[in-house]
Amino acid sequence: MRFNRVVKSKGVSWVKRALISLSLGGLLGVSSQINAADVGSVELSASFVDGMTLPAYKSIEVSGRAPQGHTLDVKLIRNNATVTMARVTVKSDSNWHVSLNPQSPSGPYQLKVIDNKRIEVVNDIYIGPKTSKLRNPDGGITLSTAFSDDMHLQPGEEIKVSGFTKPRSTLDIKLIKNKTTHTMARVQAASDGQWQVTMPAQSAGGPFQLVVSNGSHKKVVSGIIIGQADVKKRVSNPIKNEFLEPEFDDSSWPLANLSSLENLPSNQPLLVRKYVNFASAPSKAIRFNLGDNHQVKQIYINGKLLDDKSWPKKSLIINVPSSMLQSGPNLVAMISKEDWDNTRFIGTTGRFSLSINNHDLDLKSNWRVFNSPAEAL
C-alpha cells in the first residue's frame, strides 16, 4: 500500500507540474503575442541615447522593436551623408537587429531608424575616445546634430543648445528674427570644450536664425520655425548646395523617369541626381544630348558647375571635360528653370543620352528627384 501511495503521489505531482507548465506556456504565449501586437512604433534598445560614445573599429550593433513585418532602414549619418546603413525586416516577435560597418574615431553622428514616415533619431554619437581633439578637431564650433536648417521647434518649450568648441572659450548664442535678437545667452566652454545652454521658450513664429559665435568662429542655423503661427507660407526644403555634393544621401528621394514628370509641380525648381559609372576615367570629353526646348538651367558634375564654355545654353549637345570625371561613380545633378514645363524637362523628344567613344547610353531613367513646392503651415 505504501508503494502504491508513493506512485500515485508522484503521478499526481507529475500531472500537476504538466498542467502548470502548459498553463504558464499558454499564458506566456498569449503575453508574447500581445506584446508583439502592442508595438506600434519604432523602438531602440535603451543603450542608444543622445551623446553616447561607441568604440572605434568595431561593428555597431543596433537593435530594438517595431511592428512585425515592417522594413526598417538603419542609417549612421555624418554631415548629412550616410556613411553606413542596413535594411532589416522586423521578425514575428517584433524584434530587429542589424550590424553597421565599423568606423574610425570621429563624430558627431546621427543614428536614424526609418519606418516609412516614422523616424527614431539618436543625436551626437561619437566614435572613439572622449578627447577634445576628436570632438572638435579644427578648433572651431561644433553644434549638436539635433540642429539643422529648416528645423521645427515647439512653442512654449525651452531651447537646449549644445556642442563643442575651444576649451575655456566664451560663446554667444543668439536667436534672431528679421535682424532682431529675441533671446541670447553667454556660456564658457568646459576644460574638454563641451558647452550647453538652455534658452527661454519662445512663442510660435519664424523663420529664426540661431547664431553661435566666439569671436573667431561662427555657426548659423537658418529657417527655424517655432510652432505654426506667424508663418503662413514658406518654401519647404529649398534646394541646398549640399544636395549637389556626391556625399549627400539622396536615398529618401523618389526615383523617376525624366520623360515622365507631369505630376510634379512646375512653379518651383526641380533637382535631379544620378550616378554614372566609368570603369576607368575617360581620357576624352563625353557628351550629353538633350532634346529641343529642354528646361534644364544648370548641370553639376561631381559637385562642380558645368560652365557656359562647355555648354552654351542654346545648344542641345553638352560637352563634359574629362578633367571633371573620374573612374567609378560620377554624380550628375541637374536643376530646372524657376518656372519650368513639367512635360519637357529634357526636351520635347523625351530623350537624354550620354555619348562616349561613339556609343550612346540612354540616361533618362532612375533619377533621384527633389522638388521644392511652397506649402502652407
mmCIF file of C-alpha atoms in Angstrom:
data_model
loop_
_atom_site.group_PDB
_atom_site.id
_atom_site.type_symbol
_atom_site.label_atom_id
_atom_site.label_comp_id
_atom_site.label_asym_id
_atom_site.label_seq_id
_atom_site.Cartn_x
_atom_site.Cartn_y
_atom_site.Cartn_z
ATOM 1 C CA MET A 1 0.000 0.000 0.000
ATOM 2 C CA ARG A 2 2.839 2.372 0.780
ATOM 3 C CA PHE A 3 4.350 1.654 -2.595
ATOM 4 C CA ASN A 4 1.056 2.370 -4.349
ATOM 5 C CA ARG A 5 0.577 5.631 -2.485
ATOM 6 C CA VAL A 6 4.041 6.793 -3.446
ATOM 7 C CA VAL A 7 3.429 6.028 -7.105
ATOM 8 C CA LYS A 8 0.053 7.743 -7.004
ATOM 9 C CA SER A 9 1.526 10.780 -5.295
ATOM 10 C CA LYS A 10 4.293 11.067 -7.867
ATOM 11 C CA GLY A 11 1.802 10.611 -10.673
ATOM 12 C CA VAL A 12 -0.412 13.398 -9.370
ATOM 13 C CA SER A 13 2.640 15.595 -8.842
ATOM 14 C CA TRP A 14 3.753 14.978 -12.417
ATOM 15 C CA VAL A 15 0.289 15.766 -13.736
ATOM 16 C CA LYS A 16 0.180 18.981 -11.707
ATOM 17 C CA ARG A 17 3.582 20.036 -12.997
ATOM 18 C CA ALA A 18 2.491 19.282 -16.553
ATOM 19 C CA LEU A 19 -0.727 21.264 -16.128
ATOM 20 C CA ILE A 20 1.143 24.192 -14.557
ATOM 21 C CA SER A 21 3.722 24.105 -17.359
ATOM 22 C CA LEU A 22 1.025 24.083 -20.021
ATOM 23 C CA SER A 23 -0.830 26.901 -18.279
ATOM 24 C CA LEU A 24 2.307 29.027 -17.981
ATOM 25 C CA GLY A 25 3.302 28.252 -21.535
ATOM 26 C CA GLY A 26 -0.123 29.287 -22.761
ATOM 27 C CA LEU A 27 -0.051 32.456 -20.702
ATOM 28 C CA LEU A 28 3.482 33.312 -21.859
ATOM 29 C CA GLY A 29 2.488 32.624 -25.429
ATOM 30 C CA VAL A 30 -0.516 34.920 -25.141
ATOM 31 C CA SER A 31 1.642 37.535 -23.427
ATOM 32 C CA SER A 32 4.238 37.303 -26.209
ATOM 33 C CA GLN A 33 1.563 37.733 -28.855
ATOM 34 C CA ILE A 34 0.053 40.671 -27.015
ATOM 35 C CA ASN A 35 3.468 42.345 -26.649
ATOM 36 C CA ALA A 36 4.225 41.826 -30.335
ATOM 37 C CA ALA A 37 0.857 43.247 -31.320
ATOM 38 C CA ASP A 38 1.257 46.199 -28.961
ATOM 39 C CA VAL A 39 4.403 47.508 -30.698
ATOM 40 C CA GLY A 40 3.055 50.375 -32.791
ATOM 41 C CA SER A 41 6.221 52.397 -33.426
ATOM 42 C CA VAL A 42 9.964 52.051 -33.806
ATOM 43 C CA GLU A 43 11.825 51.459 -30.547
ATOM 44 C CA LEU A 44 15.591 51.424 -29.992
ATOM 45 C CA SER A 45 17.340 49.489 -27.269
ATOM 46 C CA ALA A 46 17.893 51.512 -24.090
ATOM 47 C CA SER A 47 21.663 51.586 -24.680
ATOM 48 C CA PHE A 48 21.251 54.102 -27.522
ATOM 49 C CA VAL A 49 20.981 57.623 -26.116
ATOM 50 C CA ASP A 50 21.941 61.138 -27.220
ATOM 51 C CA GLY A 51 25.611 61.926 -26.632
ATOM 52 C CA MET A 52 26.719 58.307 -26.432
ATOM 53 C CA THR A 53 30.210 57.080 -27.352
ATOM 54 C CA LEU A 54 30.877 53.931 -29.369
ATOM 55 C CA PRO A 55 34.162 52.031 -29.739
ATOM 56 C CA ALA A 56 36.128 52.620 -32.931
ATOM 57 C CA TYR A 57 36.887 49.893 -35.500
ATOM 58 C CA LYS A 58 34.130 47.613 -34.201
ATOM 59 C CA SER A 59 30.814 46.662 -35.775
ATOM 60 C CA ILE A 60 27.962 48.808 -34.481
ATOM 61 C CA GLU A 61 25.202 46.537 -33.201
ATOM 62 C CA VAL A 62 21.778 48.186 -33.253
ATOM 63 C CA SER A 63 18.568 46.527 -32.093
ATOM 64 C CA GLY A 64 15.076 47.277 -30.887
ATOM 65 C CA ARG A 65 11.410 46.605 -31.514
ATOM 66 C CA ALA A 66 8.920 47.635 -34.197
ATOM 67 C CA PRO A 67 5.687 46.402 -35.772
ATOM 68 C CA GLN A 68 6.258 42.872 -37.075
ATOM 69 C CA GLY A 69 6.833 42.522 -40.801
ATOM 70 C CA HIS A 70 7.830 46.172 -41.282
ATOM 71 C CA THR A 71 11.012 47.043 -43.194
ATOM 72 C CA LEU A 72 13.430 49.399 -41.426
ATOM 73 C CA ASP A 73 16.347 51.416 -42.804
ATOM 74 C CA VAL A 74 19.030 51.980 -40.177
ATOM 75 C CA LYS A 75 21.490 54.761 -41.099
ATOM 76 C CA LEU A 76 24.569 56.281 -39.489
ATOM 77 C CA ILE A 77 24.816 59.844 -40.795
ATOM 78 C CA ARG A 78 27.519 62.481 -40.611
ATOM 79 C CA ASN A 79 27.388 65.933 -42.238
ATOM 80 C CA ASN A 80 24.120 64.983 -43.995
ATOM 81 C CA ALA A 81 25.759 61.977 -45.680
ATOM 82 C CA THR A 82 25.050 58.335 -44.854
ATOM 83 C CA VAL A 83 28.332 56.610 -44.018
ATOM 84 C CA THR A 84 26.889 53.143 -43.387
ATOM 85 C CA MET A 85 23.408 51.664 -43.417
ATOM 86 C CA ALA A 86 21.481 48.389 -43.259
ATOM 87 C CA ARG A 87 17.944 47.270 -44.052
ATOM 88 C CA VAL A 88 16.067 44.744 -41.920
ATOM 89 C CA THR A 89 12.611 43.161 -41.796
ATOM 90 C CA VAL A 90 11.124 43.014 -38.294
ATOM 91 C CA LYS A 91 10.607 39.457 -37.002
ATOM 92 C CA SER A 92 7.278 37.973 -35.945
ATOM 93 C CA ASP A 93 8.150 38.670 -32.285
ATOM 94 C CA SER A 94 8.625 42.387 -33.174
ATOM 95 C CA ASN A 95 12.399 42.291 -32.546
ATOM 96 C CA TRP A 96 15.003 43.513 -35.034
ATOM 97 C CA HIS A 97 18.802 43.728 -35.150
ATOM 98 C CA VAL A 98 21.428 44.997 -37.616
ATOM 99 C CA SER A 99 25.225 45.303 -37.693
ATOM 100 C CA LEU A 100 26.632 48.525 -39.173
ATOM 101 C CA ASN A 101 30.156 48.770 -40.549
ATOM 102 C CA PRO A 102 32.980 49.726 -38.140
ATOM 103 C CA GLN A 103 34.109 53.371 -38.156
ATOM 104 C CA SER A 104 37.313 55.189 -37.319
ATOM 105 C CA PRO A 105 37.354 57.743 -34.460
ATOM 106 C CA SER A 106 35.139 60.667 -35.495
ATOM 107 C CA GLY A 107 31.811 62.427 -34.957
ATOM 108 C CA PRO A 108 29.273 63.720 -34.299
ATOM 109 C CA TYR A 109 26.887 61.277 -35.970
ATOM 110 C CA GLN A 110 23.151 60.808 -36.108
ATOM 111 C CA LEU A 111 21.606 57.359 -35.977
ATOM 112 C CA LYS A 112 18.288 57.186 -37.823
ATOM 113 C CA VAL A 113 15.910 54.248 -37.828
ATOM 114 C CA ILE A 114 13.301 54.848 -40.533
ATOM 115 C CA ASP A 115 9.993 53.008 -40.816
ATOM 116 C CA ASN A 116 8.180 54.645 -43.736
ATOM 117 C CA LYS A 117 7.347 58.106 -42.292
ATOM 118 C CA ARG A 118 8.184 57.225 -38.673
ATOM 119 C CA ILE A 119 11.744 58.015 -37.641
ATOM 120 C CA GLU A 120 13.643 57.369 -34.421
ATOM 121 C CA VAL A 121 16.760 59.555 -34.043
ATOM 122 C CA VAL A 122 19.766 59.463 -31.714
ATOM 123 C CA ASN A 123 21.926 62.617 -31.835
ATOM 124 C CA ASP A 124 25.547 63.449 -31.080
ATOM 125 C CA ILE A 125 27.074 59.986 -31.300
ATOM 126 C CA TYR A 126 30.873 59.955 -31.186
ATOM 127 C CA ILE A 127 33.099 57.065 -32.109
ATOM 128 C CA GLY A 128 36.417 56.660 -30.337
ATOM 129 C CA PRO A 129 37.997 58.185 -27.221
ATOM 130 C CA LYS A 130 36.456 61.146 -25.402
ATOM 131 C CA THR A 131 39.046 63.763 -26.321
ATOM 132 C CA SER A 132 38.617 67.407 -27.298
ATOM 133 C CA LYS A 133 40.740 66.732 -30.397
ATOM 134 C CA LEU A 134 38.172 64.219 -31.609
ATOM 135 C CA ARG A 135 35.155 66.268 -30.572
ATOM 136 C CA ASN A 136 36.403 69.470 -32.211
ATOM 137 C CA PRO A 137 39.417 68.714 -34.437
ATOM 138 C CA ASP A 138 39.595 72.095 -36.218
ATOM 139 C CA GLY A 139 39.209 74.201 -33.055
ATOM 140 C CA GLY A 140 36.039 75.876 -34.349
ATOM 141 C CA ILE A 141 32.464 75.371 -33.162
ATOM 142 C CA THR A 142 30.621 72.066 -33.324
ATOM 143 C CA LEU A 143 26.834 72.123 -32.890
ATOM 144 C CA SER A 144 24.641 69.272 -31.768
ATOM 145 C CA THR A 145 23.325 67.210 -34.689
ATOM 146 C CA ALA A 146 19.833 67.967 -33.360
ATOM 147 C CA PHE A 147 20.136 71.413 -35.006
ATOM 148 C CA SER A 148 19.774 71.763 -38.772
ATOM 149 C CA ASP A 149 18.407 74.272 -41.279
ATOM 150 C CA ASP A 150 14.588 74.422 -41.567
ATOM 151 C CA MET A 151 14.063 72.554 -38.307
ATOM 152 C CA HIS A 152 10.890 72.866 -36.219
ATOM 153 C CA LEU A 153 10.704 73.636 -32.501
ATOM 154 C CA GLN A 154 7.730 73.527 -30.169
ATOM 155 C CA PRO A 155 6.354 76.810 -28.787
ATOM 156 C CA GLY A 156 6.453 77.110 -25.017
ATOM 157 C CA GLU A 157 9.397 74.690 -24.651
ATOM 158 C CA GLU A 158 12.891 75.695 -23.526
ATOM 159 C CA ILE A 159 15.539 75.547 -26.235
ATOM 160 C CA LYS A 160 18.572 73.487 -25.285
ATOM 161 C CA VAL A 161 21.682 74.136 -27.395
ATOM 162 C CA SER A 162 24.982 72.272 -27.012
ATOM 163 C CA GLY A 163 28.212 71.373 -28.746
ATOM 164 C CA PHE A 164 31.989 71.678 -28.570
ATOM 165 C CA THR A 165 34.497 74.482 -29.082
ATOM 166 C CA LYS A 166 37.923 75.583 -27.879
ATOM 167 C CA PRO A 167 38.282 74.692 -24.177
ATOM 168 C CA ARG A 168 37.531 77.565 -21.777
ATOM 169 C CA SER A 169 36.482 79.929 -24.607
ATOM 170 C CA THR A 170 33.344 82.094 -24.336
ATOM 171 C CA LEU A 171 30.392 81.668 -26.704
ATOM 172 C CA ASP A 172 27.459 83.952 -27.512
ATOM 173 C CA ILE A 173 24.272 82.171 -28.623
ATOM 174 C CA LYS A 174 21.517 84.272 -30.212
ATOM 175 C CA LEU A 175 18.068 83.544 -31.620
ATOM 176 C CA ILE A 176 17.405 86.155 -34.307
ATOM 177 C CA LYS A 177 14.413 87.065 -36.457
ATOM 178 C CA ASN A 178 14.476 89.903 -39.000
ATOM 179 C CA LYS A 179 17.781 91.153 -37.541
ATOM 180 C CA THR A 180 16.219 91.417 -34.072
ATOM 181 C CA THR A 181 17.639 89.258 -31.268
ATOM 182 C CA HIS A 182 14.731 87.619 -29.442
ATOM 183 C CA THR A 183 16.849 85.880 -26.809
ATOM 184 C CA MET A 184 20.538 85.268 -26.189
ATOM 185 C CA ALA A 185 22.876 83.535 -23.781
ATOM 186 C CA ARG A 186 26.597 83.519 -22.997
ATOM 187 C CA VAL A 187 28.470 80.447 -21.831
ATOM 188 C CA GLN A 188 32.043 79.376 -21.174
ATOM 189 C CA ALA A 189 33.138 76.021 -22.535
ATOM 190 C CA ALA A 190 34.429 73.442 -20.088
ATOM 191 C CA SER A 191 38.020 72.162 -19.981
ATOM 192 C CA ASP A 192 37.121 69.497 -22.554
ATOM 193 C CA GLY A 193 35.490 72.081 -24.853
ATOM 194 C CA GLN A 194 31.931 70.979 -24.173
ATOM 195 C CA TRP A 195 29.237 73.625 -23.700
ATOM 196 C CA GLN A 196 25.478 73.755 -23.203
ATOM 197 C CA VAL A 197 22.872 76.458 -22.633
ATOM 198 C CA THR A 198 19.119 76.473 -22.072
ATOM 199 C CA MET A 199 17.348 79.419 -23.697
ATOM 200 C CA PRO A 200 13.873 80.651 -22.712
ATOM 201 C CA ALA A 201 10.818 79.244 -24.504
ATOM 202 C CA GLN A 202 9.508 81.313 -27.427
ATOM 203 C CA SER A 203 6.081 81.955 -28.904
ATOM 204 C CA ALA A 204 5.178 80.459 -32.271
ATOM 205 C CA GLY A 205 6.759 82.217 -35.223
ATOM 206 C CA GLY A 206 9.691 82.342 -37.568
ATOM 207 C CA PRO A 207 11.774 81.863 -39.510
ATOM 208 C CA PHE A 208 14.576 82.348 -36.957
ATOM 209 C CA GLN A 209 18.348 82.101 -37.144
ATOM 210 C CA LEU A 210 20.402 80.507 -34.400
ATOM 211 C CA VAL A 211 23.845 82.150 -34.341
ATOM 212 C CA VAL A 212 26.665 80.721 -32.209
ATOM 213 C CA SER A 213 29.950 82.670 -32.172
ATOM 214 C CA ASN A 214 33.127 83.018 -30.147
ATOM 215 C CA GLY A 215 34.765 85.981 -31.862
ATOM 216 C CA SER A 216 36.827 83.992 -34.362
ATOM 217 C CA HIS A 217 34.318 81.322 -35.432
ATOM 218 C CA LYS A 218 30.589 81.305 -36.130
ATOM 219 C CA LYS A 219 27.910 78.671 -36.753
ATOM 220 C CA VAL A 220 24.499 79.600 -38.179
ATOM 221 C CA VAL A 221 21.323 77.514 -38.380
ATOM 222 C CA SER A 222 18.690 79.142 -40.622
ATOM 223 C CA GLY A 223 14.989 78.746 -41.278
ATOM 224 C CA ILE A 224 13.989 77.630 -37.775
ATOM 225 C CA ILE A 225 10.211 77.560 -37.321
ATOM 226 C CA ILE A 226 8.595 77.579 -33.872
ATOM 227 C CA GLY A 227 5.061 76.206 -33.945
ATOM 228 C CA GLN A 228 2.827 77.284 -36.825
ATOM 229 C CA ALA A 229 1.758 80.853 -36.073
ATOM 230 C CA ASP A 230 3.245 83.911 -37.822
ATOM 231 C CA VAL A 231 4.209 81.855 -40.866
ATOM 232 C CA LYS A 232 1.507 81.424 -43.484
ATOM 233 C CA LYS A 233 3.660 80.158 -46.289
ATOM 234 C CA ARG A 234 7.265 79.189 -46.723
ATOM 235 C CA VAL A 235 9.342 77.191 -49.143
ATOM 236 C CA SER A 236 9.626 73.603 -47.979
ATOM 237 C CA ASN A 237 13.117 72.117 -48.199
ATOM 238 C CA PRO A 238 14.649 74.578 -50.728
ATOM 239 C CA ILE A 239 17.469 73.284 -52.879
ATOM 240 C CA LYS A 240 20.696 73.481 -50.888
ATOM 241 C CA ASN A 241 24.313 73.366 -52.022
ATOM 242 C CA GLU A 242 24.832 70.108 -50.146
ATOM 243 C CA PHE A 243 22.273 68.450 -52.456
ATOM 244 C CA LEU A 244 24.798 68.870 -55.282
ATOM 245 C CA GLU A 245 27.624 67.066 -53.500
ATOM 246 C CA PRO A 246 28.426 63.387 -54.191
ATOM 247 C CA GLU A 247 28.471 62.606 -50.451
ATOM 248 C CA PHE A 248 24.869 63.744 -49.885
ATOM 249 C CA ASP A 249 22.457 60.922 -49.052
ATOM 250 C CA ASP A 250 19.532 61.089 -51.509
ATOM 251 C CA SER A 251 18.163 57.610 -50.779
ATOM 252 C CA SER A 252 14.928 59.047 -49.337
ATOM 253 C CA TRP A 253 14.135 60.870 -52.610
ATOM 254 C CA PRO A 254 11.803 59.123 -55.074
ATOM 255 C CA LEU A 255 13.077 57.606 -58.323
ATOM 256 C CA ALA A 256 11.660 58.926 -61.587
ATOM 257 C CA ASN A 257 11.998 58.812 -65.362
ATOM 258 C CA LEU A 258 12.918 62.261 -66.700
ATOM 259 C CA SER A 259 10.403 61.926 -69.530
ATOM 260 C CA SER A 260 7.526 61.363 -67.076
ATOM 261 C CA LEU A 261 7.444 64.269 -64.625
ATOM 262 C CA GLU A 262 3.950 65.621 -65.367
ATOM 263 C CA ASN A 263 2.766 65.021 -61.803
ATOM 264 C CA LEU A 264 5.403 67.315 -60.274
ATOM 265 C CA PRO A 265 4.579 70.991 -59.619
ATOM 266 C CA SER A 266 6.265 73.264 -62.141
ATOM 267 C CA ASN A 267 6.260 76.516 -60.169
ATOM 268 C CA GLN A 268 9.350 75.638 -58.121
ATOM 269 C CA PRO A 269 12.795 74.417 -59.223
ATOM 270 C CA LEU A 270 13.416 70.724 -59.739
ATOM 271 C CA LEU A 271 16.682 68.962 -58.854
ATOM 272 C CA VAL A 272 17.548 65.513 -60.198
ATOM 273 C CA ARG A 273 20.589 63.354 -59.349
ATOM 274 C CA LYS A 274 22.093 60.211 -60.865
ATOM 275 C CA TYR A 275 25.428 58.388 -60.655
ATOM 276 C CA VAL A 276 27.139 57.387 -63.901
ATOM 277 C CA ASN A 277 29.869 54.769 -63.533
ATOM 278 C CA PHE A 278 33.056 54.506 -65.599
ATOM 279 C CA ALA A 279 35.375 51.514 -65.355
ATOM 280 C CA SER A 280 38.269 53.943 -65.913
ATOM 281 C CA ALA A 281 38.433 57.718 -66.067
ATOM 282 C CA PRO A 282 37.540 58.936 -69.594
ATOM 283 C CA SER A 283 40.559 60.244 -71.479
ATOM 284 C CA LYS A 284 38.392 62.443 -73.702
ATOM 285 C CA ALA A 285 35.367 64.635 -73.140
ATOM 286 C CA ILE A 286 31.999 62.931 -73.015
ATOM 287 C CA ARG A 287 28.767 64.390 -74.357
ATOM 288 C CA PHE A 288 25.230 64.705 -73.035
ATOM 289 C CA ASN A 289 22.406 65.034 -75.567
ATOM 290 C CA LEU A 290 19.231 66.940 -74.631
ATOM 291 C CA GLY A 291 16.042 67.486 -76.638
ATOM 292 C CA ASP A 292 14.545 70.670 -78.095
ATOM 293 C CA ASN A 293 13.078 73.189 -75.647
ATOM 294 C CA HIS A 294 14.505 71.416 -72.617
ATOM 295 C CA GLN A 295 14.022 73.019 -69.183
ATOM 296 C CA VAL A 296 17.489 72.385 -67.710
ATOM 297 C CA LYS A 297 19.141 75.500 -66.296
ATOM 298 C CA GLN A 298 22.288 74.145 -64.613
ATOM 299 C CA ILE A 299 24.308 70.927 -64.670
ATOM 300 C CA TYR A 300 26.751 69.860 -61.959
ATOM 301 C CA ILE A 301 29.340 67.105 -62.324
ATOM 302 C CA ASN A 302 30.686 65.724 -59.028
ATOM 303 C CA GLY A 303 29.598 68.927 -57.278
ATOM 304 C CA LYS A 304 31.131 71.322 -59.842
ATOM 305 C CA LEU A 305 29.070 73.578 -62.094
ATOM 306 C CA LEU A 306 29.453 72.986 -65.820
ATOM 307 C CA ASP A 307 30.255 76.439 -67.238
ATOM 308 C CA ASP A 308 28.967 78.108 -70.398
ATOM 309 C CA LYS A 309 32.136 77.332 -72.353
ATOM 310 C CA SER A 310 31.354 73.636 -72.167
ATOM 311 C CA TRP A 311 27.627 74.161 -72.529
ATOM 312 C CA PRO A 312 26.242 77.137 -74.459
ATOM 313 C CA LYS A 313 22.690 77.298 -73.101
ATOM 314 C CA LYS A 314 21.008 77.150 -76.528
ATOM 315 C CA SER A 315 22.939 74.038 -77.506
ATOM 316 C CA LEU A 316 21.455 70.548 -77.225
ATOM 317 C CA ILE A 317 24.921 68.966 -77.106
ATOM 318 C CA ILE A 318 26.698 69.338 -73.786
ATOM 319 C CA ASN A 319 30.420 68.601 -73.628
ATOM 320 C CA VAL A 320 31.823 67.479 -70.275
ATOM 321 C CA PRO A 321 35.628 67.820 -69.999
ATOM 322 C CA SER A 322 37.445 64.660 -68.956
ATOM 323 C CA SER A 323 39.044 66.652 -66.113
ATOM 324 C CA MET A 324 35.657 66.726 -64.370
ATOM 325 C CA LEU A 325 35.290 62.933 -64.474
ATOM 326 C CA GLN A 326 36.845 60.039 -62.586
ATOM 327 C CA SER A 327 36.841 56.281 -62.556
ATOM 328 C CA GLY A 328 33.949 54.751 -60.627
ATOM 329 C CA PRO A 329 30.721 56.640 -59.799
ATOM 330 C CA ASN A 330 30.293 60.216 -61.062
ATOM 331 C CA LEU A 331 27.420 62.355 -59.811
ATOM 332 C CA VAL A 332 25.372 64.188 -62.436
ATOM 333 C CA ALA A 333 22.936 66.736 -60.966
ATOM 334 C CA MET A 334 20.619 68.969 -62.984
ATOM 335 C CA ILE A 335 18.462 71.906 -61.870
ATOM 336 C CA SER A 336 15.446 73.184 -63.785
ATOM 337 C CA LYS A 337 14.434 76.738 -64.528
ATOM 338 C CA GLU A 338 12.409 78.584 -61.865
ATOM 339 C CA ASP A 339 9.121 78.075 -63.714
ATOM 340 C CA TRP A 340 9.569 75.042 -65.892
ATOM 341 C CA ASP A 341 7.381 72.979 -68.171
ATOM 342 C CA ASN A 342 6.940 69.586 -66.495
ATOM 343 C CA THR A 343 6.058 67.949 -69.827
ATOM 344 C CA ARG A 344 9.501 68.534 -71.360
ATOM 345 C CA PHE A 345 12.202 68.756 -68.689
ATOM 346 C CA ILE A 346 14.698 67.032 -71.025
ATOM 347 C CA GLY A 347 13.065 68.344 -74.195
ATOM 348 C CA THR A 348 10.128 67.579 -76.449
ATOM 349 C CA THR A 349 11.681 64.315 -77.654
ATOM 350 C CA GLY A 350 11.885 62.944 -74.095
ATOM 351 C CA ARG A 351 15.405 61.696 -74.736
ATOM 352 C CA PHE A 352 18.566 62.189 -72.713
ATOM 353 C CA SER A 353 21.702 60.245 -73.518
ATOM 354 C CA LEU A 354 25.433 60.119 -72.925
ATOM 355 C CA SER A 355 27.872 59.696 -75.810
ATOM 356 C CA ILE A 356 31.312 58.199 -75.185
ATOM 357 C CA ASN A 357 33.681 56.557 -77.676
ATOM 358 C CA ASN A 358 30.974 56.603 -80.389
ATOM 359 C CA HIS A 359 28.500 54.777 -78.128
ATOM 360 C CA ASP A 360 25.226 56.237 -76.833
ATOM 361 C CA LEU A 361 23.842 55.358 -73.407
ATOM 362 C CA ASP A 362 20.216 56.171 -72.519
ATOM 363 C CA LEU A 363 20.178 58.078 -69.210
ATOM 364 C CA LYS A 364 16.578 59.181 -68.742
ATOM 365 C CA SER A 365 15.522 56.573 -66.155
ATOM 366 C CA ASN A 366 16.238 56.035 -62.430
ATOM 367 C CA TRP A 367 16.981 59.590 -61.319
ATOM 368 C CA ARG A 368 16.567 60.725 -57.725
ATOM 369 C CA VAL A 369 14.134 63.649 -57.786
ATOM 370 C CA PHE A 370 13.724 66.605 -55.425
ATOM 371 C CA ASN A 371 11.026 69.247 -55.887
ATOM 372 C CA SER A 372 10.520 72.220 -53.548
ATOM 373 C CA PRO A 373 6.914 73.413 -53.700
ATOM 374 C CA ALA A 374 5.659 76.111 -51.319
ATOM 375 C CA GLU A 375 3.391 74.660 -48.677
ATOM 376 C CA ALA A 376 1.050 76.133 -46.095
ATOM 377 C CA LEU A 377 1.996 75.535 -42.497
#
